[in-house]
Structure formats: structure tokens, C-alpha cells
Amino acid sequence: MKKFLLFIGIVSITSLMLVGFNNAEQHSDVRGMHELSNKEDILRGTSEVITTTEELKELTESDENNSTEINQLGEEIEKRWDRIEKKVEMDYPEDYTHIEESLYPLIAMANREIPNKKQLHDLSKETLEKLENFKKKIN
């Protein structure tokens, strides 16, 4: 009888351990898929911010009075960044801080009634460089 109880005990403990390892493995898979999803979202969002910032930079090179279009692109950059901002901040805090050092002044300048095109051009260039480097890093 003691051998039977010992056998049942060993089988029970082994079963519990296997179930525990399996659950940990499943949890790890879910976390891995979440990280992949975040990375894909960040890459897509970063590409969108880059495209819009390039459009803004092109407008700053024009002699036309295009303040309205500049304002609209500034708002668009802000919306696109807002979609990924929290994910970038959580997953890449140093890059987040580095990018925002030029991105927020760019958005603020673009949203002025009469934006300074020279400053916008310089900020666009700086922001694009940071975004491109970030995209290469995470890709």
C-alpha cells in the first residue's frame, strides 16, 4: 500500500510540474507575440511619421505662403506619433526621449500661425535623421 501511495504521489507531482511548465511556455508565447505586434506597430507608425515629416520638409523649401498646409502636416505628424508614442516610450525609452527632443519643437513650430520655415527645415531634417536611425535599429 505504501508503494502505491508513493507511486500516486510521484505521478501527481510530475503531472503538476508538467502543467506548470506548459502554462509558463504558453504565457511566454503570448508575451512574444505581443512584443512582435508592438514592434510591427512601431515600425509602421514610424514610417508614417517619416513620410509626413518628409512632406513637411518639402513644404519648407518652397517660397510660397503655405502656412495652412504646414499647420495641417504638423497636426498629422502629431496624430501619427500619438498612435505609437506610448509603445515607443515603453519599449525604447532612450530612443523615445532622443526623438522627442526635436519632434515636439517641430510640431510646435509647424502649428504656429506663421511658422519659421528655416527653423522648421532644420527641425525636420534633425527629426528625420533620428526617426530613420530608430527605424533601422528596431528593424
PDB file of C-alpha atoms in Angstrom, residues 39-123:
ATOM      1  CA  LYS A  39       7.410  46.150 -32.938  1.00  0.00           C
ATOM      2  CA  GLU A  40       5.335  45.916 -36.125  1.00  0.00           C
ATOM      3  CA  ASP A  41       3.067  48.747 -34.944  1.00  0.00           C
ATOM      4  CA  ILE A  42       6.067  50.885 -34.057  1.00  0.00           C
ATOM      5  CA  LEU A  43       7.747  50.233 -37.413  1.00  0.00           C
ATOM      6  CA  ARG A  44       4.570  51.054 -39.337  1.00  0.00           C
ATOM      7  CA  GLY A  45       3.892  54.153 -37.260  1.00  0.00           C
ATOM      8  CA  THR A  46       7.469  55.359 -37.532  1.00  0.00           C
ATOM      9  CA  SER A  47       7.292  55.012 -41.318  1.00  0.00           C
ATOM     10  CA  GLU A  48       4.114  57.110 -41.354  1.00  0.00           C
ATOM     11  CA  VAL A  49       5.714  59.831 -39.222  1.00  0.00           C
ATOM     12  CA  ILE A  50       8.778  59.807 -41.507  1.00  0.00           C
ATOM     13  CA  THR A  51       6.635  60.170 -44.642  1.00  0.00           C
ATOM     14  CA  THR A  52       4.655  63.083 -43.201  1.00  0.00           C
ATOM     15  CA  THR A  53       7.805  64.777 -41.890  1.00  0.00           C
ATOM     16  CA  GLU A  54       9.376  64.486 -45.350  1.00  0.00           C
ATOM     17  CA  GLU A  55       6.294  66.178 -46.831  1.00  0.00           C
ATOM     18  CA  LEU A  56       6.629  68.963 -44.279  1.00  0.00           C
ATOM     19  CA  LYS A  57      10.324  69.373 -45.050  1.00  0.00           C
ATOM     20  CA  GLU A  58       9.498  69.742 -48.762  1.00  0.00           C
ATOM     21  CA  LEU A  59       6.975  72.482 -47.952  1.00  0.00           C
ATOM     22  CA  THR A  60       9.635  74.400 -46.027  1.00  0.00           C
ATOM     23  CA  GLU A  61      11.770  74.512 -49.161  1.00  0.00           C
ATOM     24  CA  SER A  62       9.059  76.346 -51.092  1.00  0.00           C
ATOM     25  CA  ASP A  63       8.894  80.139 -51.316  1.00  0.00           C
ATOM     26  CA  GLU A  64       5.091  80.049 -51.293  1.00  0.00           C
ATOM     27  CA  ASN A  65       2.986  81.131 -48.349  1.00  0.00           C
ATOM     28  CA  ASN A  66       1.847  77.651 -47.358  1.00  0.00           C
ATOM     29  CA  SER A  67       1.265  78.119 -43.635  1.00  0.00           C
ATOM     30  CA  THR A  68      -2.096  76.325 -43.739  1.00  0.00           C
ATOM     31  CA  GLU A  69      -0.580  73.237 -45.334  1.00  0.00           C
ATOM     32  CA  ILE A  70       2.314  73.331 -42.879  1.00  0.00           C
ATOM     33  CA  ASN A  71      -0.172  73.545 -39.986  1.00  0.00           C
ATOM     34  CA  GLN A  72      -2.096  70.561 -41.342  1.00  0.00           C
ATOM     35  CA  LEU A  73       1.059  68.466 -41.694  1.00  0.00           C
ATOM     36  CA  GLY A  74       2.123  69.447 -38.174  1.00  0.00           C
ATOM     37  CA  GLU A  75      -1.205  68.164 -36.864  1.00  0.00           C
ATOM     38  CA  GLU A  76      -0.857  64.985 -38.929  1.00  0.00           C
ATOM     39  CA  ILE A  77       2.638  64.317 -37.583  1.00  0.00           C
ATOM     40  CA  GLU A  78       1.330  64.770 -34.058  1.00  0.00           C
ATOM     41  CA  LYS A  79      -1.592  62.355 -34.628  1.00  0.00           C
ATOM     42  CA  ARG A  80       0.630  59.709 -36.176  1.00  0.00           C
ATOM     43  CA  TRP A  81       3.206  59.956 -33.409  1.00  0.00           C
ATOM     44  CA  ASP A  82       0.482  59.808 -30.740  1.00  0.00           C
ATOM     45  CA  ARG A  83      -0.595  56.398 -32.092  1.00  0.00           C
ATOM     46  CA  ILE A  84       2.786  54.833 -31.286  1.00  0.00           C
ATOM     47  CA  GLU A  85       4.162  57.154 -28.637  1.00  0.00           C
ATOM     48  CA  LYS A  86       3.317  55.009 -25.584  1.00  0.00           C
ATOM     49  CA  LYS A  87       4.684  51.849 -27.212  1.00  0.00           C
ATOM     50  CA  VAL A  88       7.941  53.573 -28.132  1.00  0.00           C
ATOM     51  CA  GLU A  89       8.210  55.049 -24.636  1.00  0.00           C
ATOM     52  CA  MET A  90       7.646  51.639 -23.006  1.00  0.00           C
ATOM     53  CA  ASP A  91       9.867  49.547 -25.299  1.00  0.00           C
ATOM     54  CA  TYR A  92      12.578  52.068 -26.254  1.00  0.00           C
ATOM     55  CA  PRO A  93      12.717  54.793 -23.557  1.00  0.00           C
ATOM     56  CA  GLU A  94      16.095  56.259 -24.571  1.00  0.00           C
ATOM     57  CA  ASP A  95      15.139  56.478 -28.240  1.00  0.00           C
ATOM     58  CA  TYR A  96      11.792  57.974 -27.254  1.00  0.00           C
ATOM     59  CA  THR A  97      13.480  60.794 -25.324  1.00  0.00           C
ATOM     60  CA  HIS A  98      16.006  61.378 -28.105  1.00  0.00           C
ATOM     61  CA  ILE A  99      13.338  61.594 -30.826  1.00  0.00           C
ATOM     62  CA  GLU A 100      11.059  63.871 -28.837  1.00  0.00           C
ATOM     63  CA  GLU A 101      13.851  66.401 -28.291  1.00  0.00           C
ATOM     64  CA  SER A 102      13.348  67.523 -31.894  1.00  0.00           C
ATOM     65  CA  LEU A 103       9.897  66.153 -32.703  1.00  0.00           C
ATOM     66  CA  TYR A 104       7.924  68.259 -30.227  1.00  0.00           C
ATOM     67  CA  PRO A 105       9.640  71.535 -31.174  1.00  0.00           C
ATOM     68  CA  LEU A 106       8.947  70.594 -34.819  1.00  0.00           C
ATOM     69  CA  ILE A 107       5.247  70.057 -34.109  1.00  0.00           C
ATOM     70  CA  ALA A 108       5.033  73.273 -32.073  1.00  0.00           C
ATOM     71  CA  MET A 109       6.703  75.301 -34.823  1.00  0.00           C
ATOM     72  CA  ALA A 110       4.528  73.731 -37.536  1.00  0.00           C
ATOM     73  CA  ASN A 111       1.389  74.653 -35.593  1.00  0.00           C
ATOM     74  CA  ARG A 112       2.270  78.350 -35.325  1.00  0.00           C
ATOM     75  CA  GLU A 113       0.119  80.758 -37.287  1.00  0.00           C
ATOM     76  CA  ILE A 114       3.195  81.884 -39.217  1.00  0.00           C
ATOM     77  CA  PRO A 115       5.830  79.144 -38.921  1.00  0.00           C
ATOM     78  CA  ASN A 116       9.522  79.917 -39.314  1.00  0.00           C
ATOM     79  CA  LYS A 117      10.431  77.859 -42.389  1.00  0.00           C
ATOM     80  CA  LYS A 118      14.175  77.901 -41.695  1.00  0.00           C
ATOM     81  CA  GLN A 119      13.702  76.501 -38.187  1.00  0.00           C
ATOM     82  CA  LEU A 120      11.128  74.025 -39.486  1.00  0.00           C
ATOM     83  CA  HIS A 121      13.519  72.836 -42.159  1.00  0.00           C
ATOM     84  CA  ASP A 122      16.292  72.296 -39.610  1.00  0.00           C
ATOM     85  CA  LEU A 123      13.973  70.547 -37.152  1.00  0.00           C
TER      86      LEU A 123
END
